[in-house]
PDB file of C-alpha atoms and ligand atoms in Angstrom:
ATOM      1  CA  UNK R   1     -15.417  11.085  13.509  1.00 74.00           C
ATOM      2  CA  UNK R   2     -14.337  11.910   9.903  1.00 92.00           C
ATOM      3  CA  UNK R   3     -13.423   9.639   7.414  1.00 96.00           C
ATOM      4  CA  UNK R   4      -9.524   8.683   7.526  1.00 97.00           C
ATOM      5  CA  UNK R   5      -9.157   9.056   3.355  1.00 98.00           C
ATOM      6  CA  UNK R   6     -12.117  11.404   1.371  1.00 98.00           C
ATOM      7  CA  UNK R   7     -11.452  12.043  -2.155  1.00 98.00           C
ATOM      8  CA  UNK R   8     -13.832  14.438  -4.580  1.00 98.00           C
ATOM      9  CA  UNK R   9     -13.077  14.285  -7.822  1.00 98.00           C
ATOM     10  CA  UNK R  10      -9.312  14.192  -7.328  1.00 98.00           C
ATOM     11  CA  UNK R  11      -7.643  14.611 -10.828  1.00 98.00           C
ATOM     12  CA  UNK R  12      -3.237  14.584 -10.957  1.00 98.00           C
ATOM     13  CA  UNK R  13      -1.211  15.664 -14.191  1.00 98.00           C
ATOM     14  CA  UNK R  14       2.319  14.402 -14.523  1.00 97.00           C
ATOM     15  CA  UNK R  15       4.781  16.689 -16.486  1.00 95.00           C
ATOM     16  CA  UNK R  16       1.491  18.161 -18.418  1.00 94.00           C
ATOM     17  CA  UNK R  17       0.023  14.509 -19.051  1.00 96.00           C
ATOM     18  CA  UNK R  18      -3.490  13.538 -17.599  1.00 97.00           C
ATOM     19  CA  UNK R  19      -3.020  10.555 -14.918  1.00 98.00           C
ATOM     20  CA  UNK R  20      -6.500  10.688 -13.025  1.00 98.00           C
ATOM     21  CA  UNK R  21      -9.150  11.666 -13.797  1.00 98.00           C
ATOM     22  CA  UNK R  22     -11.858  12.689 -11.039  1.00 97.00           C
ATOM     23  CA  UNK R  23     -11.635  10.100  -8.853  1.00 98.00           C
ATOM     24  CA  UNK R  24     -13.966   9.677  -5.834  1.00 98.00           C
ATOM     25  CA  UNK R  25     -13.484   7.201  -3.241  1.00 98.00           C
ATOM     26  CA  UNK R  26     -13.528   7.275   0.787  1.00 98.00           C
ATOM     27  CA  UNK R  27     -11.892   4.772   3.261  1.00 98.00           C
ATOM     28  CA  UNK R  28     -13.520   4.282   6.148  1.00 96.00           C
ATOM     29  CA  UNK R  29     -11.662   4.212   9.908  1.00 95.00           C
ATOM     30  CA  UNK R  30     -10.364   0.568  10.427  1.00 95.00           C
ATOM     31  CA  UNK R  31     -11.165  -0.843   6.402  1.00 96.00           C
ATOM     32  CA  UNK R  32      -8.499  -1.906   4.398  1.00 97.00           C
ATOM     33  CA  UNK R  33      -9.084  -0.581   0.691  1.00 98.00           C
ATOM     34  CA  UNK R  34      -6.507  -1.854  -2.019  1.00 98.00           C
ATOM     35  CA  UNK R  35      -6.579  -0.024  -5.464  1.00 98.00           C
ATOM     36  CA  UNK R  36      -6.066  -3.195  -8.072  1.00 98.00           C
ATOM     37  CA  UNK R  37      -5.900  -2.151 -11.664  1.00 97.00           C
ATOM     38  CA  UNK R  38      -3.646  -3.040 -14.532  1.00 96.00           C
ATOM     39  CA  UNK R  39      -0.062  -1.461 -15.079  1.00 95.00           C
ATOM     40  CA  UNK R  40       0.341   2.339 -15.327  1.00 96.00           C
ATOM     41  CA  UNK R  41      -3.513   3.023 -14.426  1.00 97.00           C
ATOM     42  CA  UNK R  42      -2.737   5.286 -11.901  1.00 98.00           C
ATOM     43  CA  UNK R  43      -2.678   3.118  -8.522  1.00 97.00           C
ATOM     44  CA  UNK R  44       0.856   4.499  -7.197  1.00 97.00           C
ATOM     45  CA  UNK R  45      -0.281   8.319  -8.254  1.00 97.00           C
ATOM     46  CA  UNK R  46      -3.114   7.817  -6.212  1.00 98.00           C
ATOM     47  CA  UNK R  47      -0.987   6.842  -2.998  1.00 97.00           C
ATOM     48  CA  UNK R  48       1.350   9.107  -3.586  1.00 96.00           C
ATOM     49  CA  UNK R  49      -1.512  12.113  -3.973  1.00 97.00           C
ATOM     50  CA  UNK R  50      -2.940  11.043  -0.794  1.00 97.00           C
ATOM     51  CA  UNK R  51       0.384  10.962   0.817  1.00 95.00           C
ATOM     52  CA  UNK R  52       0.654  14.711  -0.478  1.00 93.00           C
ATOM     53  CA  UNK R  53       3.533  14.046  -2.356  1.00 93.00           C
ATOM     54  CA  UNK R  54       1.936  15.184  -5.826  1.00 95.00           C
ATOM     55  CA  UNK R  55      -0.197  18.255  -6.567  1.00 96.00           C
ATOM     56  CA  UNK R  56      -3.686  16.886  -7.211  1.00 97.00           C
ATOM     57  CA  UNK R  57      -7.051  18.869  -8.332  1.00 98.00           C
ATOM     58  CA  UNK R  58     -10.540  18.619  -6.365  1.00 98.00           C
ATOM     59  CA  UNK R  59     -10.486  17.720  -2.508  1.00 98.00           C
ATOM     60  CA  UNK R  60      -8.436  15.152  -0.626  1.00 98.00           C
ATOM     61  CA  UNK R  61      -8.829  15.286   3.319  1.00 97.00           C
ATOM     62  CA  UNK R  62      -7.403  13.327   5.715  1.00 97.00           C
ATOM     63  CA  UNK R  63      -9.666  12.848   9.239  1.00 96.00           C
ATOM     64  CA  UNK R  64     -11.808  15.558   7.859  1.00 96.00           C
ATOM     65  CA  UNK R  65      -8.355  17.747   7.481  1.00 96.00           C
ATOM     66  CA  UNK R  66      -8.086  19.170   3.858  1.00 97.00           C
ATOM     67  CA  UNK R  67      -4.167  18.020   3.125  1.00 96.00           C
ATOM     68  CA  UNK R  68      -3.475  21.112   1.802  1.00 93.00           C
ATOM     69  CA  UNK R  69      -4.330  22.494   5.714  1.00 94.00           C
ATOM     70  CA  UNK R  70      -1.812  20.322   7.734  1.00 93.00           C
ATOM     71  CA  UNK R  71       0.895  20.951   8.184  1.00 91.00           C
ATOM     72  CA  UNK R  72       3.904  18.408   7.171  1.00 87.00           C
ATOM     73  CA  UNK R  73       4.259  17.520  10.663  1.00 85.00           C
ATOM     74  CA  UNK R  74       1.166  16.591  11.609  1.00 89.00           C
ATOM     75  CA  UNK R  75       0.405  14.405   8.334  1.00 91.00           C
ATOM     76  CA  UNK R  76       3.652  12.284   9.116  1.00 87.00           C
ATOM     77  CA  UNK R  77       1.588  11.484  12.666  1.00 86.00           C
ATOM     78  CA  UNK R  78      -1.191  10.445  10.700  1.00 93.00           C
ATOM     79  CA  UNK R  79       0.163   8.875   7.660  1.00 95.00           C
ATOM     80  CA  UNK R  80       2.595   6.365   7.519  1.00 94.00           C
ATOM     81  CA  UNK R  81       3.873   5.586   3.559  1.00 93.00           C
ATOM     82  CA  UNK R  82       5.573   2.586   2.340  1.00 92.00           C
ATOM     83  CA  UNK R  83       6.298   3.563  -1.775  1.00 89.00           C
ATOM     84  CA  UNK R  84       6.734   0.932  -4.522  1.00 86.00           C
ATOM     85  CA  UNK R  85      10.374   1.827  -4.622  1.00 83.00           C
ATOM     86  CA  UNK R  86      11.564   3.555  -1.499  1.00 87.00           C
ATOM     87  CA  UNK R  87      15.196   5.362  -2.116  1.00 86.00           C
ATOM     88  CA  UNK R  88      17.650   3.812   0.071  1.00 86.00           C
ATOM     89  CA  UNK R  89      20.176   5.645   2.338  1.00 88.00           C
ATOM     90  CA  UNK R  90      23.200   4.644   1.438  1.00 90.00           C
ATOM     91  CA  UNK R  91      25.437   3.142   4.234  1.00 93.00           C
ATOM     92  CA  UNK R  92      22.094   3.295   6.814  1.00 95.00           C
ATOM     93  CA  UNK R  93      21.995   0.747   8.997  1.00 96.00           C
ATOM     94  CA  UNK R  94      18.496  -1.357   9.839  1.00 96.00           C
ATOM     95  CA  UNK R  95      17.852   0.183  13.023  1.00 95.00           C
ATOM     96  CA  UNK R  96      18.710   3.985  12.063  1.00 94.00           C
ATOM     97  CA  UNK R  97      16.330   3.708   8.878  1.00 95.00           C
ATOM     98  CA  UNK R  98      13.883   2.303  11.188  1.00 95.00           C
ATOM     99  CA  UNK R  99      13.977   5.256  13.811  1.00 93.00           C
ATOM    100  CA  UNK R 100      13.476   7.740  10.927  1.00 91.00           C
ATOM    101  CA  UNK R 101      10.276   6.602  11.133  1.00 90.00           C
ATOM    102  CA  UNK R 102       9.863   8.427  14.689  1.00 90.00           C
ATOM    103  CA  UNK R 103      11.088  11.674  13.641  1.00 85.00           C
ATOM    104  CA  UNK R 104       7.878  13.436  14.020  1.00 84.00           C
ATOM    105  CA  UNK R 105       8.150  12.732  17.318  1.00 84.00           C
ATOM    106  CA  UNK R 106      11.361  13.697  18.109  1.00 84.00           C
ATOM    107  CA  UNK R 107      12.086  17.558  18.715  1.00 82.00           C
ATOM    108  CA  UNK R 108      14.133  19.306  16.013  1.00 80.00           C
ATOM    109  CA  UNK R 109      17.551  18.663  16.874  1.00 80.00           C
ATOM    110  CA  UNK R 110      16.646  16.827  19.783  1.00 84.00           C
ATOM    111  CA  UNK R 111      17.521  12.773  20.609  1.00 87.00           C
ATOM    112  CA  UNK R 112      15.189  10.304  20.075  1.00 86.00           C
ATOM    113  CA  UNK R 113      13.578   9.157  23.571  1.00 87.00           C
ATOM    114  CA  UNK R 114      13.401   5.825  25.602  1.00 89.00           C
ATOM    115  CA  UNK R 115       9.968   5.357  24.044  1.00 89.00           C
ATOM    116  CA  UNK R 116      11.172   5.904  20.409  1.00 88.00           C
ATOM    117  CA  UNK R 117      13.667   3.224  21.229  1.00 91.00           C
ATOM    118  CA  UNK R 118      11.196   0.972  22.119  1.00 92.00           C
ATOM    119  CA  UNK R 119       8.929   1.193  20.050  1.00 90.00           C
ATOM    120  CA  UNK R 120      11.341   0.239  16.973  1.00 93.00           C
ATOM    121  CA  UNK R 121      12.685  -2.854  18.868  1.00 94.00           C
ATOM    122  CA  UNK R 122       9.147  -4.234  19.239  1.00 93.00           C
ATOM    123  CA  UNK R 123       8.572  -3.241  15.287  1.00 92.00           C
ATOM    124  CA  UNK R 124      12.007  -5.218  14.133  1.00 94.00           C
ATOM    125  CA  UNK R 125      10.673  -7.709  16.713  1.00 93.00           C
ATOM    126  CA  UNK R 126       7.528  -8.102  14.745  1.00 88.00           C
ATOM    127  CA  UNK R 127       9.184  -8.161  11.416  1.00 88.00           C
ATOM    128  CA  UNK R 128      11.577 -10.864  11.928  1.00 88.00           C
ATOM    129  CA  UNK R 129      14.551  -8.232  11.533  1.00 94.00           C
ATOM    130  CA  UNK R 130      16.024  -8.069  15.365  1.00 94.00           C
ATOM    131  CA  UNK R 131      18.914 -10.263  14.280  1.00 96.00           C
ATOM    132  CA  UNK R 132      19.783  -7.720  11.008  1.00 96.00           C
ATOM    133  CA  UNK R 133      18.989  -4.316  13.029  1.00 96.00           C
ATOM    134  CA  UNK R 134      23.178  -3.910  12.440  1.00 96.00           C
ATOM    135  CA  UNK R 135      22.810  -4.429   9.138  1.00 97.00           C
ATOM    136  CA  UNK R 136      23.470  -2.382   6.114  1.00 96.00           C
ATOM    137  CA  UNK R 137      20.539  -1.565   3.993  1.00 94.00           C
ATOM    138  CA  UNK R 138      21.918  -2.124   0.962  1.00 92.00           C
ATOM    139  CA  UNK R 139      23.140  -5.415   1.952  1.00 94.00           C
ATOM    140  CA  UNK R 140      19.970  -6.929   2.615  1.00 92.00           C
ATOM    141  CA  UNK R 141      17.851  -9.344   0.097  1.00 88.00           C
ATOM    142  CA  UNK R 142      14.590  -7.808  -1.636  1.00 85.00           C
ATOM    143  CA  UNK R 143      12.858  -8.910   0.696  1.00 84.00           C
ATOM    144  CA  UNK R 144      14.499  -8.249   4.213  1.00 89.00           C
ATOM    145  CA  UNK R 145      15.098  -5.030   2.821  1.00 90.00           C
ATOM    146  CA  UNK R 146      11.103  -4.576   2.200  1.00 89.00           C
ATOM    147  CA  UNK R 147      10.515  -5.561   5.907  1.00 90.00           C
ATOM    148  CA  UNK R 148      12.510  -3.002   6.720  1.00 93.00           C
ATOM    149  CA  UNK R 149      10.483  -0.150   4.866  1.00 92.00           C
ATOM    150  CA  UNK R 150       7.607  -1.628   6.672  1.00 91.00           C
ATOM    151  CA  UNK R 151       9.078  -1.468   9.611  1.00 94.00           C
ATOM    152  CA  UNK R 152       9.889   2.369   9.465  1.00 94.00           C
ATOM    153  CA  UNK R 153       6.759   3.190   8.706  1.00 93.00           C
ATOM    154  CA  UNK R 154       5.127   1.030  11.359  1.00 92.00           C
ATOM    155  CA  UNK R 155       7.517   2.539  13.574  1.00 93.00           C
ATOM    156  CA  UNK R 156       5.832   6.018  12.626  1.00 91.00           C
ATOM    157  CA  UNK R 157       2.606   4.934  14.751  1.00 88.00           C
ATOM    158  CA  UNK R 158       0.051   6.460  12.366  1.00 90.00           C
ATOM    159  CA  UNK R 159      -3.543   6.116  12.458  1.00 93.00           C
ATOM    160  CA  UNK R 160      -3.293   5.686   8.216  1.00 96.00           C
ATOM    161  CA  UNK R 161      -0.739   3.291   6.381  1.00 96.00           C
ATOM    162  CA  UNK R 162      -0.336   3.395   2.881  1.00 97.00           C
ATOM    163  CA  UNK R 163       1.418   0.682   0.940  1.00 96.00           C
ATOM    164  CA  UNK R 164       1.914   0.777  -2.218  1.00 96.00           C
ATOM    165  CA  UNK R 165       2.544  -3.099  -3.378  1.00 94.00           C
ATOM    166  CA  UNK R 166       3.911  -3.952   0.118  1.00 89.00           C
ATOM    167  CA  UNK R 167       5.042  -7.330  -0.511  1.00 88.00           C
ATOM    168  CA  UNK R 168       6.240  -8.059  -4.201  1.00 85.00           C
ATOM    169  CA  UNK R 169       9.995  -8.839  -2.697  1.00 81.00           C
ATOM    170  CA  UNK R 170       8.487 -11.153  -0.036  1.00 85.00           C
ATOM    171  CA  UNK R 171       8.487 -15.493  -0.338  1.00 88.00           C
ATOM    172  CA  UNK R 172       5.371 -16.612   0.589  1.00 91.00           C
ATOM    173  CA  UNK R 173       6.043 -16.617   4.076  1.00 89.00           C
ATOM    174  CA  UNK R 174       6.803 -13.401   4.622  1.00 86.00           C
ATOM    175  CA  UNK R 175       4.398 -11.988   2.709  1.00 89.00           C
ATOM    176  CA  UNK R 176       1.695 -13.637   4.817  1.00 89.00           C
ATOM    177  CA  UNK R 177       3.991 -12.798   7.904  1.00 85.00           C
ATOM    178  CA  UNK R 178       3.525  -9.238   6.920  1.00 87.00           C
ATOM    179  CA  UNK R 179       0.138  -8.801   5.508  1.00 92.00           C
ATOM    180  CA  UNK R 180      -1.176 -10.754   8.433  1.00 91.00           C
ATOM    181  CA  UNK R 181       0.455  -8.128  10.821  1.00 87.00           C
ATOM    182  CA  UNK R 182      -0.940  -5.104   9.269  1.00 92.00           C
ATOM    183  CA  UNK R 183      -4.267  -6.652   9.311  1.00 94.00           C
ATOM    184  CA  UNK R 184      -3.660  -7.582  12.949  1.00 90.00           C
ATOM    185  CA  UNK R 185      -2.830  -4.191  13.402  1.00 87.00           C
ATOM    186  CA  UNK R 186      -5.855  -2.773  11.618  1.00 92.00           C
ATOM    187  CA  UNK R 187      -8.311  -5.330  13.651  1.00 91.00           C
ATOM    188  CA  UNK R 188      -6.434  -4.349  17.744  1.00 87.00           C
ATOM    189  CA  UNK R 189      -8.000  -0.829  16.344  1.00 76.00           C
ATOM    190  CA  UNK R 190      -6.240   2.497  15.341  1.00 79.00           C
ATOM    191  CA  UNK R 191      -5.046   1.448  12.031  1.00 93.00           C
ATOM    192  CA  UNK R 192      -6.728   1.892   8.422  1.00 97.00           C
ATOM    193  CA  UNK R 193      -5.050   0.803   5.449  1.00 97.00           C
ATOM    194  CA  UNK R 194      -5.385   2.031   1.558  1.00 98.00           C
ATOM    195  CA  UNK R 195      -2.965  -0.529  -0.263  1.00 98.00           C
ATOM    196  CA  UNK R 196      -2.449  -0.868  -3.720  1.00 97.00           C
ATOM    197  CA  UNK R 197      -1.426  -4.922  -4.958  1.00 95.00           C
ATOM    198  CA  UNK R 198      -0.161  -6.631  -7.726  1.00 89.00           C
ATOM    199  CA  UNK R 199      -1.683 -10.631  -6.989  1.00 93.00           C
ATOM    200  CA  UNK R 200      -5.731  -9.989  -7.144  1.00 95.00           C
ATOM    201  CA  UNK R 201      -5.774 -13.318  -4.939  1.00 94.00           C
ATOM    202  CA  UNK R 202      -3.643 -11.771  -2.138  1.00 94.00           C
ATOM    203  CA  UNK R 203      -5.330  -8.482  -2.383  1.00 95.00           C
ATOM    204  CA  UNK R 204      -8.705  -9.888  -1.976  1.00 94.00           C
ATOM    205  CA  UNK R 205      -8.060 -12.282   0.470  1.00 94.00           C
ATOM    206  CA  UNK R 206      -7.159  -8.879   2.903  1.00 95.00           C
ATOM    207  CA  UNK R 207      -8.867  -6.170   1.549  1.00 96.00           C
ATOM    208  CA  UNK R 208     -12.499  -5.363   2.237  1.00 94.00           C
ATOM    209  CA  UNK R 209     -12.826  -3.294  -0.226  1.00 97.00           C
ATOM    210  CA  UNK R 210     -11.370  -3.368  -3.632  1.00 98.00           C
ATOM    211  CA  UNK R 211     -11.463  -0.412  -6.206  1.00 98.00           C
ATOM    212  CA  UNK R 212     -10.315  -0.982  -9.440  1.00 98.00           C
ATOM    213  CA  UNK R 213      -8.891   1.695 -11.152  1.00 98.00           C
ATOM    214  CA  UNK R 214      -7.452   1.712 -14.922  1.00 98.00           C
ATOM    215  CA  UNK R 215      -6.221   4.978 -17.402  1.00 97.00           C
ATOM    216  CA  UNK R 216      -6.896   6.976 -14.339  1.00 98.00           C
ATOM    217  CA  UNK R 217     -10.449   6.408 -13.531  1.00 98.00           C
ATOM    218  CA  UNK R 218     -12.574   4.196 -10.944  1.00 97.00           C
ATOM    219  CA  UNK R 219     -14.505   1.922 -13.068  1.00 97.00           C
ATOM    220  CA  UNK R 220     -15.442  -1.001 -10.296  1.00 97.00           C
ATOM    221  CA  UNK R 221     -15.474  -0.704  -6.226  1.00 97.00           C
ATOM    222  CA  UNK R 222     -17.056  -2.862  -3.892  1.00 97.00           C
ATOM    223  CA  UNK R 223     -15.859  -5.890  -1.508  1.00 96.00           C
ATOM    224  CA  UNK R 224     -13.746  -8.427  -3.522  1.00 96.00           C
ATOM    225  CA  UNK R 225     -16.123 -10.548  -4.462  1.00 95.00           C
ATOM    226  CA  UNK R 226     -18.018  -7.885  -6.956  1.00 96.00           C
ATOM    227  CA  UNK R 227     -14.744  -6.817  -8.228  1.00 97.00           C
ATOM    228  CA  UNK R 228     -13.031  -9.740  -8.817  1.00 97.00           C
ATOM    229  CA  UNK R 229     -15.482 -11.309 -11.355  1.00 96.00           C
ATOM    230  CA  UNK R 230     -13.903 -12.672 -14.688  1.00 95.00           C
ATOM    231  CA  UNK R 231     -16.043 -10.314 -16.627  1.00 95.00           C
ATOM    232  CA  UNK R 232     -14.022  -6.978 -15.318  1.00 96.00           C
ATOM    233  CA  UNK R 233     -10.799  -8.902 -15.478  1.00 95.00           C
ATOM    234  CA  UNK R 234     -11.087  -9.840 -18.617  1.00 94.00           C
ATOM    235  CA  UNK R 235     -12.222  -6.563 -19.626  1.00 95.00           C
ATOM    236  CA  UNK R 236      -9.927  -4.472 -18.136  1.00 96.00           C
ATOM    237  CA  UNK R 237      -6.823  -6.414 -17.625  1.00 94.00           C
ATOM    238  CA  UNK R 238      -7.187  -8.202 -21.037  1.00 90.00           C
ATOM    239  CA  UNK R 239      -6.786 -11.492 -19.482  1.00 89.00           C
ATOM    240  CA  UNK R 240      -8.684 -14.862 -19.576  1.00 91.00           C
ATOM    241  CA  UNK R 241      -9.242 -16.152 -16.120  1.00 93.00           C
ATOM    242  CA  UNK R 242     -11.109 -18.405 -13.856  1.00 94.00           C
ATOM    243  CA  UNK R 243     -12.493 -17.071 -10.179  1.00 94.00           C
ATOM    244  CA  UNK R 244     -12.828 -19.713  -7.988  1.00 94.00           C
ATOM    245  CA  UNK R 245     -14.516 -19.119  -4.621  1.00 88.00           C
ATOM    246  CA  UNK R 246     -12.720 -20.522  -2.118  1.00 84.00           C
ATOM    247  CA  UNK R 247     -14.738 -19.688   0.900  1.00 81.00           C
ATOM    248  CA  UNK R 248     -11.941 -17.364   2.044  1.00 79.00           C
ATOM    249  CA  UNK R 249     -12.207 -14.855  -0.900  1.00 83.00           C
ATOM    250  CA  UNK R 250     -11.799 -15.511  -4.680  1.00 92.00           C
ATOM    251  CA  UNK R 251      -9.345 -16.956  -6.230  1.00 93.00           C
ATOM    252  CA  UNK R 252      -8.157 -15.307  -9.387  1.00 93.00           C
ATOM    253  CA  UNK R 253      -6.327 -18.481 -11.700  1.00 93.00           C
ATOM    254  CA  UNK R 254      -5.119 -17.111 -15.089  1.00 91.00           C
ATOM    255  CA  UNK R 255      -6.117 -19.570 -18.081  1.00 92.00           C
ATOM    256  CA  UNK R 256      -3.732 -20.692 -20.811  1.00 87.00           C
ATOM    257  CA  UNK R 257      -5.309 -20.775 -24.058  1.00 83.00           C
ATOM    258  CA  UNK R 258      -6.816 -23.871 -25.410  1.00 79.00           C
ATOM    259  CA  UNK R 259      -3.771 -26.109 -27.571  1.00 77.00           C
ATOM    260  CA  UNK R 260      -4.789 -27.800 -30.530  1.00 73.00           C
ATOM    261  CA  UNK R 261      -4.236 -31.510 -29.987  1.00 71.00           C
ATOM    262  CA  UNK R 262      -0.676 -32.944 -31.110  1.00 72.00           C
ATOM    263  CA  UNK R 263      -1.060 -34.015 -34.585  1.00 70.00           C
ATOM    264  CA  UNK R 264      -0.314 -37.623 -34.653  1.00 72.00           C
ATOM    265  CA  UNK R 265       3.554 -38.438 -36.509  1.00 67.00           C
TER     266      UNK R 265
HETATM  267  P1  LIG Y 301       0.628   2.145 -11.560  1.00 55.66           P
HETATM  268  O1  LIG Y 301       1.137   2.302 -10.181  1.00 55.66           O
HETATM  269  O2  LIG Y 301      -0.848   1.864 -11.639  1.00 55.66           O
HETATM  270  O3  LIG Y 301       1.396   1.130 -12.355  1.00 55.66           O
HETATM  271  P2  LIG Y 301       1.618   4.849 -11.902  1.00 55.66           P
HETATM  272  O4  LIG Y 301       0.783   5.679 -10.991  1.00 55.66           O
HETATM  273  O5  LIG Y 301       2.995   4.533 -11.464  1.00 55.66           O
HETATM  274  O6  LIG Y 301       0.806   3.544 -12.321  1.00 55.66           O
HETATM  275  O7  LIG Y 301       1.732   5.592 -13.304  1.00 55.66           O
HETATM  276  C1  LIG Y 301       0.578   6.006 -14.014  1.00 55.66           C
HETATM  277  C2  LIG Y 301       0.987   6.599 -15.337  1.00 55.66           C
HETATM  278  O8  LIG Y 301       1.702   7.807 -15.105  1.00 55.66           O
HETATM  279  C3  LIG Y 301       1.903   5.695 -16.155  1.00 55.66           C
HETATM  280  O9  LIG Y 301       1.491   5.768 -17.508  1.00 55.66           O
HETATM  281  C4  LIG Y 301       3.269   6.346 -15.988  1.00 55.66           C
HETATM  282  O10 LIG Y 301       4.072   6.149 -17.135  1.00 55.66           O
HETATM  283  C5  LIG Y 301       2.906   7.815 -15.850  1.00 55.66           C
HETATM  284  N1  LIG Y 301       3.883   8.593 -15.100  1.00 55.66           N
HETATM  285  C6  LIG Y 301       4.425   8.290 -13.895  1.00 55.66           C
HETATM  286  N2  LIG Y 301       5.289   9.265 -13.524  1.00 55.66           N
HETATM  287  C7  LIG Y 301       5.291  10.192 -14.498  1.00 55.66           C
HETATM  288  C8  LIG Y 301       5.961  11.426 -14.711  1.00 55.66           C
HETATM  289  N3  LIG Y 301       6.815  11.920 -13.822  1.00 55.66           N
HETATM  290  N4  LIG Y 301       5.686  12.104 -15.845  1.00 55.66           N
HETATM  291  C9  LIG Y 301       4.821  11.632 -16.760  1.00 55.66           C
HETATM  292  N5  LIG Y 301       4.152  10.480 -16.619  1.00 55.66           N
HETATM  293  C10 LIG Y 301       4.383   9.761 -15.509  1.00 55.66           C
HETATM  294 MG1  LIG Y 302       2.595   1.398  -9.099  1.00 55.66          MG
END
């Protein structure tokens, strides 16, 4: 079986401006892969190329499928995309967004089916948002409202799920509640997952693979360990930190600098 994510030398220009650069990288069927990298490298570009919402140069394919060969219908099967910042129906309630995410499934002006149904009320289940499925969107908190985007695209039942900073909104509670699920989902089988996070902690404690990616290019991959070393931090996030191995993953612990002692009065 093919691959779930190949990329050959993918490059993406954004209104004429250079954003990536030939990037190469393949995620395996069941990893989870998070792109880390420092602000504006390129990490949401690259999710939303692979999502085939941006024209890209060089190859992207999808379970061996060039993109550029299927057909919308049949990515939104296979792919499931939660964005950074996901627009927000206005008036939408909970359970409506959610069942959006079955509308490859449902016929072209057809009603969604008993299964449909189903299979969002075990997804709110899941996600802690049975009690708000009434809900307006809008009127939910950061983070209810980032369960919810979760929750359509869970809802989607794809074999790929791409989340771009899934859980920035979240306490951390939820954020656990929700990164624990997706790996659960990954590990019952059928589910690989190319992230992209914020906290270098978080995203090695999950991932098992990390690429890190700044102005566009790949410059480190490997599991988290390799990649989350001080001496690529500090060189490509201009920051002074401490990794601490915790046994479950590194632990990345920024460093204040050193104060000069108080001068005595
Ligand atoms: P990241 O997710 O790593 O923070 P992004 O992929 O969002 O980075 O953005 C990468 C770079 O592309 C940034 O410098 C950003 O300003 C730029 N960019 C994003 N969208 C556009 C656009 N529509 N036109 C031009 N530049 C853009
Ligand atoms: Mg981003």
């Amino acid at each position: 079986m093919s691959d779930p994510v190949e990329l050959e030398r993918v490059s993406v220009a954004l209104d004429g401006q250079p954003i990536l650069h030939g990037v190469d990288l393949t995620v395996p069927e069941g990893s989870w892969v998070t792109v880390i990298g420092p602000n504006g490298a390129g990490k949401s570009t690259l999710l939303r190329a692979v999502g085939g919402l941006v024209a890209f140069g060089g190859a992207i394919r999808l379970f061996g499928t060039p993109l550029r060969r299927l057909p919308r219908r049949d990515r939104a099967r296979l792919v499931a995309t939660v964005a950074q910042d996901p627009v927000v129906p206005p008036g939408m309630a909970v359970l409506d967004y959610v069942l959006l995410g079955r509308t490859p499934y449902i016929a072209p002006l057809g009603r969604e089916s008993a299964t449909d149904l189903a299979a969002v009320d075990a997804v709110l289940e899941r996600l802690d948002l049975a009690g708000l499925a009434g809900r307006r969107l809008e009127s939910l908190s950061g983070g209810e409202r980032q369960r919810a985007f979760l929750a359509r695209a869970l809802a989607q039942g794809a074999s790929l799920l791409l989340l771009d900073e899934p859980t920035t909104a979240l306490d951390i509670g939820h954020q656990q509640d929700v990164l624990d699920l997706v790996d659960q989902l990954r590990r019952d089988g059928g589910l690989t997952v190319l992230s992209t996070m914020h906290d270098l902690s978080v995203a090695g404690g999950y991932a098992d693979r990390l690429v890190l990616l700044v102005d566009g290019r790949l410059v480190a991959a490997g599991p988290p360990r390799e990649v989350l070393t001080e001496q690529l931090l500090s060189e490509h996030y201009r920051a002074r930190v401490t990794v601490v191995d915790t046994g479950h993953g590194p632990l990345v612990v920024p460093v204040r600098p050193a104060r000069s002692a108080p001068t005595p009065s």
